[in-house]
PDB file of C-alpha atoms in Angstrom:
ATOM      1  CA  UNK A   1      22.966   0.120   2.087  1.00  0.00           C
ATOM      2  CA  UNK A   2      20.659  -2.076   3.790  1.00  0.00           C
ATOM      3  CA  UNK A   3      20.044  -1.204   7.673  1.00  0.00           C
ATOM      4  CA  UNK A   4      19.902  -3.609  10.601  1.00  0.00           C
ATOM      5  CA  UNK A   5      16.961  -6.155  10.028  1.00  0.00           C
ATOM      6  CA  UNK A   6      15.103  -8.154  13.058  1.00  0.00           C
ATOM      7  CA  UNK A   7      12.871 -10.895  12.527  1.00  0.00           C
ATOM      8  CA  UNK A   8      10.153 -11.420  13.450  1.00  0.00           C
ATOM      9  CA  UNK A   9       8.547  -7.938  14.106  1.00  0.00           C
ATOM     10  CA  UNK A  10       6.099  -9.047  16.436  1.00  0.00           C
ATOM     11  CA  UNK A  11       5.689 -12.167  18.535  1.00  0.00           C
ATOM     12  CA  UNK A  12       3.249 -13.573  21.087  1.00  0.00           C
ATOM     13  CA  UNK A  13       4.125 -16.329  23.451  1.00  0.00           C
ATOM     14  CA  UNK A  14       2.760 -17.934  26.364  1.00  0.00           C
ATOM     15  CA  UNK A  15       4.387 -18.274  29.941  1.00  0.00           C
ATOM     16  CA  UNK A  16       7.184 -21.270  30.139  1.00  0.00           C
ATOM     17  CA  UNK A  17       7.914 -21.222  26.143  1.00  0.00           C
ATOM     18  CA  UNK A  18      10.874 -20.291  24.722  1.00  0.00           C
ATOM     19  CA  UNK A  19      11.924 -17.678  22.049  1.00  0.00           C
ATOM     20  CA  UNK A  20      14.572 -16.980  19.495  1.00  0.00           C
ATOM     21  CA  UNK A  21      15.097 -13.644  18.014  1.00  0.00           C
ATOM     22  CA  UNK A  22      17.202 -12.741  14.852  1.00  0.00           C
ATOM     23  CA  UNK A  23      19.088  -9.738  14.293  1.00  0.00           C
ATOM     24  CA  UNK A  24      21.184  -9.482  10.767  1.00  0.00           C
ATOM     25  CA  UNK A  25      23.653  -6.494  10.971  1.00  0.00           C
ATOM     26  CA  UNK A  26      24.354  -3.513   8.452  1.00  0.00           C
ATOM     27  CA  UNK A  27      26.778  -5.370   5.793  1.00  0.00           C
ATOM     28  CA  UNK A  28      30.573  -5.113   7.313  1.00  0.00           C
ATOM     29  CA  UNK A  29      29.576  -4.310  10.808  1.00  0.00           C
ATOM     30  CA  UNK A  30      30.857  -7.170  13.097  1.00  0.00           C
ATOM     31  CA  UNK A  31      29.359  -6.001  16.583  1.00  0.00           C
ATOM     32  CA  UNK A  32      25.923  -6.878  17.509  1.00  0.00           C
ATOM     33  CA  UNK A  33      24.324  -5.436  20.804  1.00  0.00           C
ATOM     34  CA  UNK A  34      21.040  -6.453  22.211  1.00  0.00           C
ATOM     35  CA  UNK A  35      18.912  -4.246  24.321  1.00  0.00           C
ATOM     36  CA  UNK A  36      15.178  -4.687  26.294  1.00  0.00           C
ATOM     37  CA  UNK A  37      12.896  -1.992  26.298  1.00  0.00           C
ATOM     38  CA  UNK A  38       9.786  -1.841  28.557  1.00  0.00           C
ATOM     39  CA  UNK A  39       7.706   0.767  29.835  1.00  0.00           C
ATOM     40  CA  UNK A  40       8.744   0.158  33.327  1.00  0.00           C
ATOM     41  CA  UNK A  41      12.451  -0.448  33.303  1.00  0.00           C
ATOM     42  CA  UNK A  42      13.493   1.705  30.242  1.00  0.00           C
ATOM     43  CA  UNK A  43      15.923   0.584  28.002  1.00  0.00           C
ATOM     44  CA  UNK A  44      18.447  -1.881  29.455  1.00  0.00           C
ATOM     45  CA  UNK A  45      21.368  -3.297  27.656  1.00  0.00           C
ATOM     46  CA  UNK A  46      21.711  -7.282  27.461  1.00  0.00           C
ATOM     47  CA  UNK A  47      24.936  -7.895  25.577  1.00  0.00           C
ATOM     48  CA  UNK A  48      27.066  -7.344  22.899  1.00  0.00           C
ATOM     49  CA  UNK A  49      28.655  -9.847  20.579  1.00  0.00           C
ATOM     50  CA  UNK A  50      31.732  -9.035  18.263  1.00  0.00           C
ATOM     51  CA  UNK A  51      33.474 -11.775  15.749  1.00  0.00           C
ATOM     52  CA  UNK A  52      31.195 -14.468  17.329  1.00  0.00           C
ATOM     53  CA  UNK A  53      32.422 -13.925  21.112  1.00  0.00           C
ATOM     54  CA  UNK A  54      30.395 -12.234  23.731  1.00  0.00           C
ATOM     55  CA  UNK A  55      32.382  -9.203  24.750  1.00  0.00           C
ATOM     56  CA  UNK A  56      29.927  -7.371  27.133  1.00  0.00           C
ATOM     57  CA  UNK A  57      27.147  -8.295  29.226  1.00  0.00           C
ATOM     58  CA  UNK A  58      24.172  -6.554  31.242  1.00  0.00           C
ATOM     59  CA  UNK A  59      22.657  -7.589  34.286  1.00  0.00           C
ATOM     60  CA  UNK A  60      19.882  -9.973  33.195  1.00  0.00           C
ATOM     61  CA  UNK A  61      19.314 -13.556  34.182  1.00  0.00           C
ATOM     62  CA  UNK A  62      20.536 -16.689  32.420  1.00  0.00           C
ATOM     63  CA  UNK A  63      17.499 -17.397  31.105  1.00  0.00           C
ATOM     64  CA  UNK A  64      18.748 -14.585  28.366  1.00  0.00           C
ATOM     65  CA  UNK A  65      21.448 -15.751  25.850  1.00  0.00           C
ATOM     66  CA  UNK A  66      22.348 -15.197  22.633  1.00  0.00           C
ATOM     67  CA  UNK A  67      25.161 -15.902  19.953  1.00  0.00           C
ATOM     68  CA  UNK A  68      26.609 -14.692  16.971  1.00  0.00           C
ATOM     69  CA  UNK A  69      27.489 -16.491  13.578  1.00  0.00           C
ATOM     70  CA  UNK A  70      30.382 -16.313  11.257  1.00  0.00           C
ATOM     71  CA  UNK A  71      28.304 -13.822   9.140  1.00  0.00           C
ATOM     72  CA  UNK A  72      27.862 -11.767  11.836  1.00  0.00           C
ATOM     73  CA  UNK A  73      24.263 -12.368  12.183  1.00  0.00           C
ATOM     74  CA  UNK A  74      23.000 -12.736  15.747  1.00  0.00           C
ATOM     75  CA  UNK A  75      20.320 -14.735  17.649  1.00  0.00           C
ATOM     76  CA  UNK A  76      19.142 -13.919  21.002  1.00  0.00           C
ATOM     77  CA  UNK A  77      17.097 -16.948  22.981  1.00  0.00           C
ATOM     78  CA  UNK A  78      14.700 -16.403  26.418  1.00  0.00           C
ATOM     79  CA  UNK A  79      13.822 -19.394  27.801  1.00  0.00           C
ATOM     80  CA  UNK A  80      11.176 -20.139  30.499  1.00  0.00           C
ATOM     81  CA  UNK A  81       9.160 -16.969  29.212  1.00  0.00           C
ATOM     82  CA  UNK A  82       7.808 -15.150  32.303  1.00  0.00           C
ATOM     83  CA  UNK A  83       5.326 -11.946  31.870  1.00  0.00           C
ATOM     84  CA  UNK A  84       7.791  -9.298  32.475  1.00  0.00           C
ATOM     85  CA  UNK A  85       9.810 -10.738  29.492  1.00  0.00           C
ATOM     86  CA  UNK A  86       7.278  -8.584  26.959  1.00  0.00           C
ATOM     87  CA  UNK A  87       9.030  -5.932  25.708  1.00  0.00           C
ATOM     88  CA  UNK A  88      10.404  -4.277  22.794  1.00  0.00           C
ATOM     89  CA  UNK A  89      14.104  -5.985  21.695  1.00  0.00           C
ATOM     90  CA  UNK A  90      16.517  -3.830  19.758  1.00  0.00           C
ATOM     91  CA  UNK A  91      19.616  -4.917  18.203  1.00  0.00           C
ATOM     92  CA  UNK A  92      22.113  -2.509  16.887  1.00  0.00           C
ATOM     93  CA  UNK A  93      25.158  -3.081  14.744  1.00  0.00           C
ATOM     94  CA  UNK A  94      28.481  -1.154  14.621  1.00  0.00           C
ATOM     95  CA  UNK A  95      31.748  -1.877  12.814  1.00  0.00           C
ATOM     96  CA  UNK A  96      34.031  -2.350  15.813  1.00  0.00           C
ATOM     97  CA  UNK A  97      33.747  -3.853  18.965  1.00  0.00           C
ATOM     98  CA  UNK A  98      32.870  -1.826  22.136  1.00  0.00           C
ATOM     99  CA  UNK A  99      29.947   0.148  23.349  1.00  0.00           C
ATOM    100  CA  UNK A 100      31.731   3.329  23.994  1.00  0.00           C
ATOM    101  CA  UNK A 101      30.842   4.917  20.715  1.00  0.00           C
ATOM    102  CA  UNK A 102      34.032   4.820  18.749  1.00  0.00           C
ATOM    103  CA  UNK A 103      31.800   3.342  15.807  1.00  0.00           C
ATOM    104  CA  UNK A 104      28.480   4.544  15.553  1.00  0.00           C
ATOM    105  CA  UNK A 105      25.908   1.941  16.530  1.00  0.00           C
ATOM    106  CA  UNK A 106      23.001   1.739  14.189  1.00  0.00           C
ATOM    107  CA  UNK A 107      19.745   0.229  15.709  1.00  0.00           C
ATOM    108  CA  UNK A 108      16.891  -2.184  14.204  1.00  0.00           C
ATOM    109  CA  UNK A 109      13.249  -1.558  14.353  1.00  0.00           C
ATOM    110  CA  UNK A 110      12.824  -4.130  17.030  1.00  0.00           C
ATOM    111  CA  UNK A 111      10.758  -7.252  17.622  1.00  0.00           C
ATOM    112  CA  UNK A 112       7.891  -6.750  19.706  1.00  0.00           C
ATOM    113  CA  UNK A 113       7.494  -9.856  22.298  1.00  0.00           C
ATOM    114  CA  UNK A 114       4.370 -10.315  24.226  1.00  0.00           C
ATOM    115  CA  UNK A 115       4.201 -13.004  26.900  1.00  0.00           C
ATOM    116  CA  UNK A 116       0.635 -14.028  27.531  1.00  0.00           C
TER     117      UNK A 116
ATOM    118  CA  UNK B   1      26.455   1.775  41.304  1.00  0.00           C
ATOM    119  CA  UNK B   2      26.197   3.408  37.693  1.00  0.00           C
ATOM    120  CA  UNK B   3      23.061   5.280  37.181  1.00  0.00           C
ATOM    121  CA  UNK B   4      21.633   8.099  34.917  1.00  0.00           C
ATOM    122  CA  UNK B   5      18.838  10.365  35.949  1.00  0.00           C
ATOM    123  CA  UNK B   6      16.992  12.369  33.708  1.00  0.00           C
ATOM    124  CA  UNK B   7      14.033  14.837  34.225  1.00  0.00           C
ATOM    125  CA  UNK B   8      10.514  13.154  33.807  1.00  0.00           C
ATOM    126  CA  UNK B   9       8.421  13.948  31.040  1.00  0.00           C
ATOM    127  CA  UNK B  10       6.408  14.398  28.906  1.00  0.00           C
ATOM    128  CA  UNK B  11       7.662  17.984  28.078  1.00  0.00           C
ATOM    129  CA  UNK B  12       5.405  19.932  25.809  1.00  0.00           C
ATOM    130  CA  UNK B  13       6.772  22.923  23.790  1.00  0.00           C
ATOM    131  CA  UNK B  14       5.748  25.350  21.464  1.00  0.00           C
ATOM    132  CA  UNK B  15       7.975  25.899  17.789  1.00  0.00           C
ATOM    133  CA  UNK B  16      11.036  27.831  18.536  1.00  0.00           C
ATOM    134  CA  UNK B  17      11.277  27.401  22.126  1.00  0.00           C
ATOM    135  CA  UNK B  18      14.253  26.612  24.201  1.00  0.00           C
ATOM    136  CA  UNK B  19      14.917  23.186  25.071  1.00  0.00           C
ATOM    137  CA  UNK B  20      16.853  21.561  28.389  1.00  0.00           C
ATOM    138  CA  UNK B  21      16.585  17.956  29.340  1.00  0.00           C
ATOM    139  CA  UNK B  22      18.316  17.654  32.559  1.00  0.00           C
ATOM    140  CA  UNK B  23      20.649  14.304  32.857  1.00  0.00           C
ATOM    141  CA  UNK B  24      22.544  13.751  35.829  1.00  0.00           C
ATOM    142  CA  UNK B  25      24.866  10.426  36.415  1.00  0.00           C
ATOM    143  CA  UNK B  26      26.576   8.458  39.159  1.00  0.00           C
ATOM    144  CA  UNK B  27      29.270   6.514  38.150  1.00  0.00           C
ATOM    145  CA  UNK B  28      32.203   4.651  39.622  1.00  0.00           C
ATOM    146  CA  UNK B  29      35.046   6.197  37.272  1.00  0.00           C
ATOM    147  CA  UNK B  30      34.894   8.187  34.226  1.00  0.00           C
ATOM    148  CA  UNK B  31      32.118   7.315  32.130  1.00  0.00           C
ATOM    149  CA  UNK B  32      31.572   8.284  28.545  1.00  0.00           C
ATOM    150  CA  UNK B  33      28.172   9.866  28.209  1.00  0.00           C
ATOM    151  CA  UNK B  34      25.554   9.815  25.207  1.00  0.00           C
ATOM    152  CA  UNK B  35      22.277  11.554  24.256  1.00  0.00           C
ATOM    153  CA  UNK B  36      20.102   8.881  21.925  1.00  0.00           C
ATOM    154  CA  UNK B  37      16.969   9.674  20.436  1.00  0.00           C
ATOM    155  CA  UNK B  38      14.073   7.787  19.075  1.00  0.00           C
ATOM    156  CA  UNK B  39      11.539   9.131  16.641  1.00  0.00           C
ATOM    157  CA  UNK B  40       8.052   7.881  16.607  1.00  0.00           C
ATOM    158  CA  UNK B  41       7.867   5.022  14.390  1.00  0.00           C
ATOM    159  CA  UNK B  42      11.931   4.777  14.088  1.00  0.00           C
ATOM    160  CA  UNK B  43      14.743   3.044  15.643  1.00  0.00           C
ATOM    161  CA  UNK B  44      16.823   4.285  18.493  1.00  0.00           C
ATOM    162  CA  UNK B  45      19.779   6.711  17.001  1.00  0.00           C
ATOM    163  CA  UNK B  46      22.740   8.201  18.492  1.00  0.00           C
ATOM    164  CA  UNK B  47      22.354  11.660  18.675  1.00  0.00           C
ATOM    165  CA  UNK B  48      25.574  13.188  20.249  1.00  0.00           C
ATOM    166  CA  UNK B  49      28.218  11.894  22.618  1.00  0.00           C
ATOM    167  CA  UNK B  50      31.187  13.358  24.850  1.00  0.00           C
ATOM    168  CA  UNK B  51      34.176  10.980  26.396  1.00  0.00           C
ATOM    169  CA  UNK B  52      35.917  13.353  28.819  1.00  0.00           C
ATOM    170  CA  UNK B  53      35.290  15.996  31.024  1.00  0.00           C
ATOM    171  CA  UNK B  54      34.378  19.493  29.432  1.00  0.00           C
ATOM    172  CA  UNK B  55      33.857  18.095  26.176  1.00  0.00           C
ATOM    173  CA  UNK B  56      30.536  19.194  23.996  1.00  0.00           C
ATOM    174  CA  UNK B  57      28.597  16.861  21.942  1.00  0.00           C
ATOM    175  CA  UNK B  58      26.443  18.453  19.368  1.00  0.00           C
ATOM    176  CA  UNK B  59      24.301  17.288  16.349  1.00  0.00           C
ATOM    177  CA  UNK B  60      21.282  18.765  14.486  1.00  0.00           C
ATOM    178  CA  UNK B  61      21.495  21.780  16.805  1.00  0.00           C
ATOM    179  CA  UNK B  62      21.590  19.949  19.980  1.00  0.00           C
ATOM    180  CA  UNK B  63      24.311  20.248  22.388  1.00  0.00           C
ATOM    181  CA  UNK B  64      25.478  18.712  25.486  1.00  0.00           C
ATOM    182  CA  UNK B  65      28.558  19.497  27.806  1.00  0.00           C
ATOM    183  CA  UNK B  66      30.034  16.998  30.182  1.00  0.00           C
ATOM    184  CA  UNK B  67      30.250  18.525  33.483  1.00  0.00           C
ATOM    185  CA  UNK B  68      32.339  16.271  35.918  1.00  0.00           C
ATOM    186  CA  UNK B  69      32.196  19.030  38.631  1.00  0.00           C
ATOM    187  CA  UNK B  70      27.889  18.307  38.881  1.00  0.00           C
ATOM    188  CA  UNK B  71      28.022  15.219  37.234  1.00  0.00           C
ATOM    189  CA  UNK B  72      25.666  16.387  34.384  1.00  0.00           C
ATOM    190  CA  UNK B  73      24.849  16.053  30.644  1.00  0.00           C
ATOM    191  CA  UNK B  74      22.216  18.283  30.202  1.00  0.00           C
ATOM    192  CA  UNK B  75      20.739  18.372  26.529  1.00  0.00           C
ATOM    193  CA  UNK B  76      19.779  21.724  25.355  1.00  0.00           C
ATOM    194  CA  UNK B  77      18.588  23.500  21.629  1.00  0.00           C
ATOM    195  CA  UNK B  78      18.070  26.910  21.110  1.00  0.00           C
ATOM    196  CA  UNK B  79      14.867  26.658  18.991  1.00  0.00           C
ATOM    197  CA  UNK B  80      13.224  23.369  18.597  1.00  0.00           C
ATOM    198  CA  UNK B  81      10.981  22.206  15.672  1.00  0.00           C
ATOM    199  CA  UNK B  82       7.985  19.999  15.534  1.00  0.00           C
ATOM    200  CA  UNK B  83      10.072  17.211  13.779  1.00  0.00           C
ATOM    201  CA  UNK B  84      12.284  17.158  17.255  1.00  0.00           C
ATOM    202  CA  UNK B  85       9.296  15.598  18.760  1.00  0.00           C
ATOM    203  CA  UNK B  86      10.588  12.294  19.914  1.00  0.00           C
ATOM    204  CA  UNK B  87      11.924  10.464  23.300  1.00  0.00           C
ATOM    205  CA  UNK B  88      15.216  11.378  24.306  1.00  0.00           C
ATOM    206  CA  UNK B  89      17.567   8.886  26.305  1.00  0.00           C
ATOM    207  CA  UNK B  90      20.715   9.961  28.271  1.00  0.00           C
ATOM    208  CA  UNK B  91      23.177   7.057  28.956  1.00  0.00           C
ATOM    209  CA  UNK B  92      26.582   6.148  30.228  1.00  0.00           C
ATOM    210  CA  UNK B  93      29.139   3.855  29.647  1.00  0.00           C
ATOM    211  CA  UNK B  94      31.691   2.959  31.832  1.00  0.00           C
ATOM    212  CA  UNK B  95      34.457   0.283  31.637  1.00  0.00           C
ATOM    213  CA  UNK B  96      35.124  -1.976  34.538  1.00  0.00           C
ATOM    214  CA  UNK B  97      37.664  -4.808  34.929  1.00  0.00           C
ATOM    215  CA  UNK B  98      37.708  -4.765  30.917  1.00  0.00           C
ATOM    216  CA  UNK B  99      33.942  -5.127  30.378  1.00  0.00           C
ATOM    217  CA  UNK B 100      31.962  -2.275  29.352  1.00  0.00           C
ATOM    218  CA  UNK B 101      28.660  -1.229  31.090  1.00  0.00           C
ATOM    219  CA  UNK B 102      26.240   0.540  29.568  1.00  0.00           C
ATOM    220  CA  UNK B 103      22.988   2.066  31.569  1.00  0.00           C
ATOM    221  CA  UNK B 104      20.218   4.448  30.329  1.00  0.00           C
ATOM    222  CA  UNK B 105      18.089   6.803  31.806  1.00  0.00           C
ATOM    223  CA  UNK B 106      14.433   6.242  31.676  1.00  0.00           C
ATOM    224  CA  UNK B 107      13.618   8.471  28.697  1.00  0.00           C
ATOM    225  CA  UNK B 108      12.182  12.154  28.241  1.00  0.00           C
ATOM    226  CA  UNK B 109       9.146  12.270  25.678  1.00  0.00           C
ATOM    227  CA  UNK B 110       9.207  15.804  23.948  1.00  0.00           C
ATOM    228  CA  UNK B 111       6.454  16.922  22.083  1.00  0.00           C
ATOM    229  CA  UNK B 112       6.686  20.277  19.938  1.00  0.00           C
ATOM    230  CA  UNK B 113       3.607  22.088  19.010  1.00  0.00           C
ATOM    231  CA  UNK B 114       3.608  24.302  15.650  1.00  0.00           C
TER     232      UNK B 114
END
């Protein structure tokens, strides 16, 4: 069974640009969560989608947005990029909704975004 | 607010040594507690979890007990192996107003030498 895939794996952008990252969950999984990992702030939760609806949201500005499609694939968009947005962006998928571990989350390898 | 504090690394041990990584939390309510692990070059994985006080989570020889009285969830392993070298993250999830909040600790890098 294929794991969680994220594309692209590496991305370089400049300040002010926008970027879209993609996450394909494990087949049959309907929940996708997004996380940002930086050396300074560590791991932070961005948002979770289930059945095309955002269920949970972390404390990030409105420049960070996401969506989920009917096939459960999810995209995350960051507009007006700042240097501080440079990070590893992880997504995770699980069968059911929620973050509380009822269904195990499986993480993808991440997309490394560098903002110059 | 909700927060997780875990011991700063890096932690370096010899093979077969005893491991403890401390984790304490602050939460408004009764969170579920987790340990995640990130092996070099691999994705993040859930290691173990506990959803209520006095629960013990265990996996791959690792254990952690949810201690409500000390607001702690320390990770332990009796005899570490080189393959345990990784970064370990303590985390909590709490439900507030119908929405779940997930908070991670900063991570502790463990290196086990042969």
